[in-house]
PDB file of C-alpha atoms and ligand atoms in Angstrom:
ATOM      1  CA  MET A   1     -27.270   6.043 -10.311  1.00 56.00           C
ATOM      2  CA  SER A   2     -26.685   6.474  -6.536  1.00 63.00           C
ATOM      3  CA  ALA A   3     -28.169   9.500  -4.720  1.00 71.00           C
ATOM      4  CA  ASN A   4     -24.752  11.127  -4.422  1.00 82.00           C
ATOM      5  CA  GLU A   5     -23.703  10.930  -8.084  1.00 79.00           C
ATOM      6  CA  ASN A   6     -23.399  13.928 -10.385  1.00 84.00           C
ATOM      7  CA  LYS A   7     -23.621  16.514  -7.587  1.00 93.00           C
ATOM      8  CA  LEU A   8     -21.428  19.360  -6.368  1.00 97.00           C
ATOM      9  CA  ILE A   9     -20.361  19.217  -2.718  1.00 98.00           C
ATOM     10  CA  ASN A  10     -18.318  21.382  -0.351  1.00 98.00           C
ATOM     11  CA  LEU A  11     -15.877  19.838   2.094  1.00 98.00           C
ATOM     12  CA  THR A  12     -13.577  20.995   4.856  1.00 98.00           C
ATOM     13  CA  LEU A  13     -10.193  19.309   4.511  1.00 98.00           C
ATOM     14  CA  LYS A  14      -7.697  18.953   7.334  1.00 98.00           C
ATOM     15  CA  VAL A  15      -4.482  17.957   5.585  1.00 98.00           C
ATOM     16  CA  TRP A  16      -1.090  17.086   7.056  1.00 98.00           C
ATOM     17  CA  ARG A  17       1.432  19.648   5.836  1.00 98.00           C
ATOM     18  CA  GLN A  18       5.136  19.097   6.406  1.00 98.00           C
ATOM     19  CA  LYS A  19       7.776  20.909   4.377  1.00 97.00           C
ATOM     20  CA  GLY A  20      10.500  18.272   4.743  1.00 96.00           C
ATOM     21  CA  PRO A  21      11.539  15.003   6.393  1.00 96.00           C
ATOM     22  CA  ASP A  22      13.063  16.484   9.526  1.00 93.00           C
ATOM     23  CA  LEU A  23      10.685  19.414   9.945  1.00 97.00           C
ATOM     24  CA  LYS A  24       7.648  19.602  12.185  1.00 97.00           C
ATOM     25  CA  GLY A  25       4.286  19.091  10.490  1.00 98.00           C
ATOM     26  CA  ALA A  26       0.705  19.988  11.381  1.00 98.00           C
ATOM     27  CA  LEU A  27      -2.842  19.606  10.091  1.00 98.00           C
ATOM     28  CA  GLU A  28      -3.953  22.631   8.068  1.00 98.00           C
ATOM     29  CA  THR A  29      -7.521  23.430   7.084  1.00 98.00           C
ATOM     30  CA  TYR A  30      -8.682  24.029   3.498  1.00 98.00           C
ATOM     31  CA  GLU A  31     -12.122  24.490   2.008  1.00 97.00           C
ATOM     32  CA  ALA A  32     -12.780  22.314  -1.054  1.00 98.00           C
ATOM     33  CA  ARG A  33     -15.616  24.064  -2.924  1.00 97.00           C
ATOM     34  CA  ASN A  34     -17.848  22.826  -5.750  1.00 97.00           C
ATOM     35  CA  ILE A  35     -16.307  19.367  -5.901  1.00 98.00           C
ATOM     36  CA  SER A  36     -18.059  17.075  -8.370  1.00 97.00           C
ATOM     37  CA  THR A  37     -19.003  13.758  -6.780  1.00 97.00           C
ATOM     38  CA  ASP A  38     -17.881  12.155 -10.066  1.00 97.00           C
ATOM     39  CA  MET A  39     -14.272  13.158  -9.325  1.00 97.00           C
ATOM     40  CA  SER A  40     -11.732  10.897  -7.685  1.00 98.00           C
ATOM     41  CA  PHE A  41     -10.115  11.895  -4.397  1.00 98.00           C
ATOM     42  CA  LEU A  42      -6.918  12.867  -6.240  1.00 98.00           C
ATOM     43  CA  GLU A  43      -8.879  14.980  -8.743  1.00 98.00           C
ATOM     44  CA  MET A  44     -10.419  16.755  -5.750  1.00 98.00           C
ATOM     45  CA  PHE A  45      -6.853  17.452  -4.555  1.00 98.00           C
ATOM     46  CA  ASP A  46      -6.006  18.765  -8.057  1.00 98.00           C
ATOM     47  CA  VAL A  47      -8.857  21.299  -7.743  1.00 98.00           C
ATOM     48  CA  VAL A  48      -7.729  22.366  -4.257  1.00 98.00           C
ATOM     49  CA  ASN A  49      -4.129  22.664  -5.483  1.00 98.00           C
ATOM     50  CA  GLU A  50      -5.134  24.836  -8.477  1.00 98.00           C
ATOM     51  CA  GLY A  51      -6.734  27.232  -5.981  1.00 97.00           C
ATOM     52  CA  LEU A  52      -3.639  27.204  -3.751  1.00 98.00           C
ATOM     53  CA  ILE A  53      -1.347  27.894  -6.738  1.00 98.00           C
ATOM     54  CA  LEU A  54      -3.568  30.791  -7.875  1.00 98.00           C
ATOM     55  CA  GLU A  55      -3.280  32.241  -4.360  1.00 97.00           C
ATOM     56  CA  GLY A  56       0.522  31.911  -4.546  1.00 98.00           C
ATOM     57  CA  LYS A  57       0.562  29.155  -1.900  1.00 98.00           C
ATOM     58  CA  ASP A  58       2.419  25.850  -1.836  1.00 98.00           C
ATOM     59  CA  PRO A  59       0.222  23.063  -3.304  1.00 98.00           C
ATOM     60  CA  ILE A  60      -0.339  19.877  -1.272  1.00 98.00           C
ATOM     61  CA  SER A  61       2.217  17.222  -2.254  1.00 98.00           C
ATOM     62  CA  PHE A  62       0.834  13.732  -2.780  1.00 98.00           C
ATOM     63  CA  ASP A  63       2.111  10.677  -4.624  1.00 98.00           C
ATOM     64  CA  HIS A  64       0.380   9.291  -7.719  1.00 98.00           C
ATOM     65  CA  ASP A  65       1.124   7.811 -11.119  1.00 98.00           C
ATOM     66  CA  CYS A  66      -1.388   5.558 -12.919  1.00 98.00           C
ATOM     67  CA  ARG A  67      -4.545   6.825 -11.166  1.00 98.00           C
ATOM     68  CA  GLU A  68      -6.069   3.474 -12.134  1.00 97.00           C
ATOM     69  CA  GLY A  69      -5.381   1.431  -8.984  1.00 98.00           C
ATOM     70  CA  ILE A  70      -2.499  -0.428 -10.614  1.00 97.00           C
ATOM     71  CA  CYS A  71       0.854   1.149  -9.739  1.00 98.00           C
ATOM     72  CA  GLY A  72       0.673   1.448  -5.929  1.00 98.00           C
ATOM     73  CA  ALA A  73       2.047   5.004  -5.884  1.00 98.00           C
ATOM     74  CA  CYS A  74      -0.901   6.729  -4.233  1.00 98.00           C
ATOM     75  CA  GLY A  75      -2.037   6.416  -0.658  1.00 98.00           C
ATOM     76  CA  ALA A  76      -2.983   8.398   2.414  1.00 98.00           C
ATOM     77  CA  VAL A  77      -4.968   7.848   5.582  1.00 98.00           C
ATOM     78  CA  VAL A  78      -8.429   9.395   5.110  1.00 98.00           C
ATOM     79  CA  ASN A  79     -10.494   9.814   8.277  1.00 98.00           C
ATOM     80  CA  GLY A  80      -8.377   7.120   9.931  1.00 97.00           C
ATOM     81  CA  ARG A  81      -8.657   4.576   7.085  1.00 98.00           C
ATOM     82  CA  ALA A  82      -5.771   3.691   4.764  1.00 98.00           C
ATOM     83  CA  HIS A  83      -6.922   4.623   1.206  1.00 98.00           C
ATOM     84  CA  GLY A  84     -10.200   5.935   2.661  1.00 98.00           C
ATOM     85  CA  PRO A  85     -13.538   4.380   3.570  1.00 96.00           C
ATOM     86  CA  GLU A  86     -14.180   2.103   0.569  1.00 97.00           C
ATOM     87  CA  GLU A  87     -12.954  -1.500   0.748  1.00 96.00           C
ATOM     88  CA  GLY A  88     -10.812  -2.800  -2.103  1.00 97.00           C
ATOM     89  CA  THR A  89     -10.124   0.732  -3.378  1.00 98.00           C
ATOM     90  CA  THR A  90      -6.936   2.740  -3.789  1.00 98.00           C
ATOM     91  CA  LEU A  91      -6.990   6.467  -3.057  1.00 98.00           C
ATOM     92  CA  CYS A  92      -6.888   7.282  -6.775  1.00 98.00           C
ATOM     93  CA  GLN A  93      -9.987   5.140  -7.352  1.00 98.00           C
ATOM     94  CA  LEU A  94     -11.891   6.525  -4.363  1.00 98.00           C
ATOM     95  CA  HIS A  95     -14.724   8.682  -5.697  1.00 97.00           C
ATOM     96  CA  MET A  96     -16.157  11.751  -4.054  1.00 98.00           C
ATOM     97  CA  ARG A  97     -19.680  10.265  -4.197  1.00 97.00           C
ATOM     98  CA  HIS A  98     -18.669   8.438  -1.015  1.00 96.00           C
ATOM     99  CA  PHE A  99     -18.575  11.786   0.796  1.00 97.00           C
ATOM    100  CA  ASN A 100     -21.420  14.112   1.735  1.00 97.00           C
ATOM    101  CA  ASP A 101     -21.798  17.862   1.438  1.00 97.00           C
ATOM    102  CA  GLY A 102     -20.340  19.498   4.564  1.00 97.00           C
ATOM    103  CA  ASP A 103     -18.115  16.556   5.559  1.00 98.00           C
ATOM    104  CA  VAL A 104     -14.867  17.218   7.400  1.00 98.00           C
ATOM    105  CA  VAL A 105     -12.148  15.025   5.893  1.00 98.00           C
ATOM    106  CA  VAL A 106      -8.833  14.467   7.682  1.00 98.00           C
ATOM    107  CA  VAL A 107      -5.965  13.375   5.398  1.00 98.00           C
ATOM    108  CA  GLU A 108      -2.647  12.147   6.788  1.00 98.00           C
ATOM    109  CA  PRO A 109       0.387  10.372   5.321  1.00 98.00           C
ATOM    110  CA  TRP A 110       1.266   6.709   5.945  1.00 98.00           C
ATOM    111  CA  ARG A 111       2.869   6.685   9.384  1.00 96.00           C
ATOM    112  CA  SER A 112       5.637   4.174  10.063  1.00 96.00           C
ATOM    113  CA  LYS A 113       9.244   4.342  11.249  1.00 94.00           C
ATOM    114  CA  ALA A 114      10.239   2.672   7.965  1.00 97.00           C
ATOM    115  CA  PHE A 115       8.386   5.263   5.801  1.00 97.00           C
ATOM    116  CA  LYS A 116       9.969   8.664   6.337  1.00 97.00           C
ATOM    117  CA  ILE A 117       7.777  11.618   5.332  1.00 98.00           C
ATOM    118  CA  ILE A 118       9.353  13.402   2.351  1.00 98.00           C
ATOM    119  CA  LYS A 119       6.766  16.192   2.083  1.00 98.00           C
ATOM    120  CA  ASP A 120       3.115  16.531   3.161  1.00 98.00           C
ATOM    121  CA  LEU A 121       1.483  13.224   2.128  1.00 98.00           C
ATOM    122  CA  VAL A 122       4.494  11.836   0.240  1.00 98.00           C
ATOM    123  CA  VAL A 123       6.446   9.157   2.110  1.00 98.00           C
ATOM    124  CA  ASP A 124       9.596   7.261   1.200  1.00 98.00           C
ATOM    125  CA  ARG A 125       8.517   3.652   0.552  1.00 98.00           C
ATOM    126  CA  SER A 126      11.882   2.515  -0.764  1.00 98.00           C
ATOM    127  CA  ALA A 127      12.112   0.168   2.259  1.00 98.00           C
ATOM    128  CA  LEU A 128       9.603  -2.067   0.419  1.00 98.00           C
ATOM    129  CA  ASP A 129      11.921  -2.089  -2.631  1.00 98.00           C
ATOM    130  CA  LYS A 130      14.836  -3.037  -0.354  1.00 98.00           C
ATOM    131  CA  ILE A 131      12.863  -6.033   0.943  1.00 98.00           C
ATOM    132  CA  ILE A 132      12.319  -7.153  -2.674  1.00 98.00           C
ATOM    133  CA  GLN A 133      16.017  -6.610  -3.453  1.00 98.00           C
ATOM    134  CA  SER A 134      16.927  -8.939  -0.549  1.00 98.00           C
ATOM    135  CA  GLY A 135      15.329 -11.972  -2.237  1.00 96.00           C
ATOM    136  CA  GLY A 136      11.959 -11.282  -3.877  1.00 97.00           C
ATOM    137  CA  TYR A 137      12.986 -12.686  -7.235  1.00 96.00           C
ATOM    138  CA  ILE A 138      13.967 -15.934  -9.005  1.00 95.00           C
ATOM    139  CA  SER A 139      17.646 -16.253  -9.892  1.00 94.00           C
ATOM    140  CA  VAL A 140      17.704 -19.850 -11.186  1.00 92.00           C
ATOM    141  CA  ASN A 141      17.448 -20.493 -14.919  1.00 92.00           C
ATOM    142  CA  THR A 142      13.748 -21.041 -15.608  1.00 90.00           C
ATOM    143  CA  GLY A 143      14.034 -21.392 -19.383  1.00 90.00           C
ATOM    144  CA  GLY A 144      11.755 -19.576 -21.805  1.00 91.00           C
ATOM    145  CA  ALA A 145       7.989 -19.123 -21.944  1.00 89.00           C
ATOM    146  CA  PRO A 146       7.425 -22.486 -23.740  1.00 93.00           C
ATOM    147  CA  ASP A 147       9.247 -24.259 -20.848  1.00 91.00           C
ATOM    148  CA  ALA A 148       6.996 -22.571 -18.296  1.00 88.00           C
ATOM    149  CA  ASN A 149       3.912 -23.463 -20.325  1.00 89.00           C
ATOM    150  CA  ALA A 150       4.997 -27.125 -20.392  1.00 93.00           C
ATOM    151  CA  ILE A 151       4.760 -27.449 -16.562  1.00 92.00           C
ATOM    152  CA  PRO A 152       1.246 -28.447 -15.466  1.00 93.00           C
ATOM    153  CA  ILE A 153       0.068 -26.374 -12.491  1.00 94.00           C
ATOM    154  CA  ALA A 154      -3.258 -26.952 -10.749  1.00 96.00           C
ATOM    155  CA  GLN A 155      -5.765 -24.175 -11.399  1.00 96.00           C
ATOM    156  CA  GLU A 156      -6.321 -23.537  -7.676  1.00 97.00           C
ATOM    157  CA  VAL A 157      -2.566 -23.134  -7.111  1.00 97.00           C
ATOM    158  CA  SER A 158      -2.096 -20.748 -10.033  1.00 95.00           C
ATOM    159  CA  ASP A 159      -5.141 -18.774  -8.785  1.00 97.00           C
ATOM    160  CA  LEU A 160      -3.543 -18.416  -5.329  1.00 97.00           C
ATOM    161  CA  ALA A 161      -0.248 -17.291  -6.915  1.00 97.00           C
ATOM    162  CA  MET A 162      -2.060 -14.750  -9.096  1.00 97.00           C
ATOM    163  CA  ASP A 163      -4.033 -13.435  -6.091  1.00 98.00           C
ATOM    164  CA  ALA A 164      -0.761 -12.930  -4.178  1.00 98.00           C
ATOM    165  CA  ALA A 165       0.811 -11.285  -7.239  1.00 98.00           C
ATOM    166  CA  SER A 166      -1.894  -8.626  -7.260  1.00 98.00           C
ATOM    167  CA  CYS A 167      -0.111  -6.796  -4.405  1.00 98.00           C
ATOM    168  CA  ILE A 168       0.793  -3.352  -5.757  1.00 98.00           C
ATOM    169  CA  GLY A 169       3.272  -2.471  -2.997  1.00 98.00           C
ATOM    170  CA  CYS A 170       1.267   0.537  -1.817  1.00 98.00           C
ATOM    171  CA  GLY A 171       2.158   0.167   1.880  1.00 98.00           C
ATOM    172  CA  ALA A 172      -1.413   0.475   3.222  1.00 98.00           C
ATOM    173  CA  CYS A 173      -0.890  -2.751   5.181  1.00 98.00           C
ATOM    174  CA  VAL A 174       2.031  -1.156   7.018  1.00 98.00           C
ATOM    175  CA  ALA A 175       0.118   2.084   7.625  1.00 98.00           C
ATOM    176  CA  SER A 176      -2.924   0.278   9.048  1.00 97.00           C
ATOM    177  CA  CYS A 177      -1.024  -2.195  11.257  1.00 98.00           C
ATOM    178  CA  PRO A 178      -0.636  -1.148  14.923  1.00 97.00           C
ATOM    179  CA  ASN A 179       2.883  -2.654  14.758  1.00 97.00           C
ATOM    180  CA  ALA A 180       3.664  -1.100  11.336  1.00 97.00           C
ATOM    181  CA  SER A 181       4.449  -4.607  10.131  1.00 98.00           C
ATOM    182  CA  ALA A 182       5.081  -5.346   6.452  1.00 98.00           C
ATOM    183  CA  MET A 183       4.162  -9.029   6.820  1.00 98.00           C
ATOM    184  CA  LEU A 184       1.191  -8.868   4.428  1.00 98.00           C
ATOM    185  CA  PHE A 185       3.399  -7.361   1.728  1.00 98.00           C
ATOM    186  CA  VAL A 186       6.212  -9.877   2.358  1.00 98.00           C
ATOM    187  CA  GLY A 187       3.716 -12.757   2.630  1.00 98.00           C
ATOM    188  CA  ALA A 188       2.241 -11.827  -0.757  1.00 98.00           C
ATOM    189  CA  LYS A 189       5.637 -11.494  -2.433  1.00 98.00           C
ATOM    190  CA  VAL A 190       6.952 -14.779  -0.979  1.00 97.00           C
ATOM    191  CA  SER A 191       3.707 -16.607  -1.844  1.00 98.00           C
ATOM    192  CA  GLN A 192       3.490 -15.487  -5.467  1.00 97.00           C
ATOM    193  CA  LEU A 193       6.895 -17.077  -6.080  1.00 97.00           C
ATOM    194  CA  LYS A 194       6.798 -20.053  -3.698  1.00 96.00           C
ATOM    195  CA  LEU A 195       3.480 -21.351  -5.035  1.00 97.00           C
ATOM    196  CA  LEU A 196       4.956 -21.935  -8.487  1.00 95.00           C
ATOM    197  CA  PRO A 197       7.615 -24.584  -9.232  1.00 94.00           C
ATOM    198  CA  GLN A 198      10.136 -22.051 -10.551  1.00 93.00           C
ATOM    199  CA  GLY A 199       9.948 -20.049  -7.303  1.00 94.00           C
ATOM    200  CA  GLU A 200       9.799 -22.982  -4.903  1.00 93.00           C
ATOM    201  CA  ILE A 201      13.492 -23.849  -5.509  1.00 92.00           C
ATOM    202  CA  GLU A 202      14.839 -20.794  -3.629  1.00 94.00           C
ATOM    203  CA  SER A 203      11.897 -20.357  -1.258  1.00 93.00           C
ATOM    204  CA  ASP A 204      13.744 -21.218   1.995  1.00 91.00           C
ATOM    205  CA  LYS A 205      16.567 -18.782   1.315  1.00 92.00           C
ATOM    206  CA  ARG A 206      14.089 -16.156   0.126  1.00 96.00           C
ATOM    207  CA  ALA A 207      11.849 -16.329   3.218  1.00 95.00           C
ATOM    208  CA  ILE A 208      14.802 -15.861   5.586  1.00 96.00           C
ATOM    209  CA  ALA A 209      16.333 -13.021   3.555  1.00 97.00           C
ATOM    210  CA  MET A 210      13.085 -11.067   3.162  1.00 97.00           C
ATOM    211  CA  VAL A 211      12.019 -11.399   6.808  1.00 97.00           C
ATOM    212  CA  GLU A 212      15.490 -10.361   7.977  1.00 96.00           C
ATOM    213  CA  ALA A 213      15.465  -7.366   5.627  1.00 98.00           C
ATOM    214  CA  MET A 214      12.009  -6.383   6.912  1.00 97.00           C
ATOM    215  CA  ASP A 215      13.238  -6.527  10.532  1.00 96.00           C
ATOM    216  CA  CYS A 216      16.393  -4.511   9.743  1.00 97.00           C
ATOM    217  CA  LEU A 217      14.429  -1.789   7.966  1.00 97.00           C
ATOM    218  CA  GLY A 218      12.372  -0.949  11.053  1.00 95.00           C
ATOM    219  CA  PHE A 219       9.053  -2.678  10.331  1.00 97.00           C
ATOM    220  CA  GLY A 220       7.274  -4.286  13.291  1.00 96.00           C
ATOM    221  CA  ASN A 221       6.160  -7.866  13.810  1.00 94.00           C
ATOM    222  CA  CYS A 222       2.780  -9.374  13.007  1.00 96.00           C
ATOM    223  CA  THR A 223       0.514 -10.073  15.991  1.00 96.00           C
ATOM    224  CA  ASN A 224      -2.505 -11.187  13.917  1.00 95.00           C
ATOM    225  CA  GLU A 225      -4.461  -7.946  14.309  1.00 96.00           C
ATOM    226  CA  GLY A 226      -5.920  -8.307  10.794  1.00 96.00           C
ATOM    227  CA  GLU A 227      -6.191  -4.600   9.901  1.00 97.00           C
ATOM    228  CA  CYS A 228      -3.815  -5.110   6.972  1.00 98.00           C
ATOM    229  CA  GLU A 229      -6.221  -7.509   5.234  1.00 98.00           C
ATOM    230  CA  VAL A 230      -9.168  -5.141   5.781  1.00 97.00           C
ATOM    231  CA  GLU A 231      -7.346  -2.085   4.414  1.00 98.00           C
ATOM    232  CA  CYS A 232      -5.472  -3.765   1.546  1.00 98.00           C
ATOM    233  CA  PRO A 233      -6.921  -2.354  -1.698  1.00 98.00           C
ATOM    234  CA  LYS A 234      -6.167  -5.627  -3.494  1.00 98.00           C
ATOM    235  CA  GLY A 235      -7.763  -7.958  -0.947  1.00 97.00           C
ATOM    236  CA  ILE A 236      -4.518  -9.793  -0.156  1.00 98.00           C
ATOM    237  CA  SER A 237      -5.412 -12.510   2.354  1.00 98.00           C
ATOM    238  CA  ILE A 238      -3.575 -12.932   5.660  1.00 98.00           C
ATOM    239  CA  THR A 239      -3.294 -16.633   4.777  1.00 97.00           C
ATOM    240  CA  ASN A 240      -0.242 -15.399   2.835  1.00 98.00           C
ATOM    241  CA  ILE A 241       1.309 -14.431   6.197  1.00 98.00           C
ATOM    242  CA  ALA A 242       0.641 -17.959   7.494  1.00 97.00           C
ATOM    243  CA  ARG A 243       2.347 -19.378   4.370  1.00 96.00           C
ATOM    244  CA  LEU A 244       5.314 -17.046   4.915  1.00 96.00           C
ATOM    245  CA  ASN A 245       5.596 -18.087   8.577  1.00 95.00           C
ATOM    246  CA  ARG A 246       5.535 -21.798   7.659  1.00 94.00           C
ATOM    247  CA  SER A 247       8.201 -21.232   5.040  1.00 93.00           C
ATOM    248  CA  TYR A 248      10.335 -19.084   7.355  1.00 95.00           C
ATOM    249  CA  PHE A 249      10.225 -21.472  10.350  1.00 93.00           C
ATOM    250  CA  LYS A 250      10.913 -24.519   8.152  1.00 91.00           C
ATOM    251  CA  ALA A 251      13.850 -22.734   6.547  1.00 89.00           C
ATOM    252  CA  ARG A 252      15.189 -21.580   9.932  1.00 86.00           C
ATOM    253  CA  SER A 253      15.034 -25.085  11.446  1.00 85.00           C
ATOM    254  CA  LEU A 254      16.858 -26.555   8.411  1.00 78.00           C
ATOM    255  CA  PHE A 255      19.430 -23.794   8.592  1.00 72.00           C
ATOM    256  CA  ASN A 256      20.012 -24.370  12.351  1.00 75.00           C
ATOM    257  CA  LYS A 257      20.297 -28.180  11.824  1.00 71.00           C
ATOM    258  CA  ASN A 258      22.973 -27.722   9.152  1.00 70.00           C
ATOM    259  CA  LYS A 259      25.066 -25.285  11.217  1.00 65.00           C
TER     260      LYS A 259
HETATM  261  S1  LIG B   1      -0.389  -6.307   0.641  1.00 76.59           S
HETATM  262 FE1  LIG B   1      -2.062  -4.913  -0.006  1.00 76.59          FE
HETATM  263  S2  LIG B   1      -1.827  -3.124   1.319  1.00 76.59           S
HETATM  264 FE2  LIG B   1       0.102  -4.255   1.429  1.00 76.59          FE
HETATM  265  S3  LIG B   1       1.433  -3.349  -0.115  1.00 76.59           S
HETATM  266 FE3  LIG B   1       0.375  -5.099  -1.110  1.00 76.59          FE
HETATM  267  S4  LIG B   1      -1.454  -4.187  -2.047  1.00 76.59           S
HETATM  268 FE4  LIG B   1      -0.704  -2.654  -0.591  1.00 76.59          FE
HETATM  269  S1  LIG B   2      -1.956   6.209  -8.603  1.00 76.59           S
HETATM  270 FE1  LIG B   2      -1.464   4.165  -9.221  1.00 76.59          FE
HETATM  271  S2  LIG B   2      -2.549   2.945  -7.791  1.00 76.59           S
HETATM  272 FE2  LIG B   2      -3.190   4.980  -7.299  1.00 76.59          FE
END
């Protein structure tokens, strides 16, 4: 058991409050009292919100669903780090034992032109869905499960595809990138399909469509800063961006040749 487990701590929270998308927001201060270090960050918010509701105040809005690090719904910038200080951890899986009694904790929403703030810490991440809608799927007939099982795929290739497929679409890569680029997300989505024979067929078309959608939706470009890889809770490697770039430039040169 670590020194900080099974304790009660008090924190000062500075949380971004914003009533609506086009309204001005500001950091507001709240005291979080008697927080068990066994709680998750979102459970700590639940406690603070119960107090706010009892006082007749508006609870802090934040996104969440599974609370198991699977769905990608949660996320906020905690003391300047997307999903908080622990590597490979979503906000819902971040435990209060990583904080100390008396800490001041600043919590802000994902900030990006493409992610409009809906309320407080809740942002509209539908731009990521629109990128997927532009081409992040397989539309050719791939047969049934027995057909897929009949295609031999090298273990190392299927491992790379599975690693890329672990992206949960949380948007932390965008929030941590100085250019608010979604290249790690797009790189993961393109890679998980391109690495397998069923996805390779449409990979040229897919790379162009998804990069163009990303540009249109207001995300920035990748300049190899690397913050996205550090802050990604699923450890998605920036080698997926390199794979995306190779696919995109190859597809573009073929497209230009055939014009
Ligand atoms: S690449 Fe990582 S940080 Fe970006 S959306 Fe996927 S899981 Fe989240
Ligand atoms: S609530 Fe689902 S990943 Fe955090």
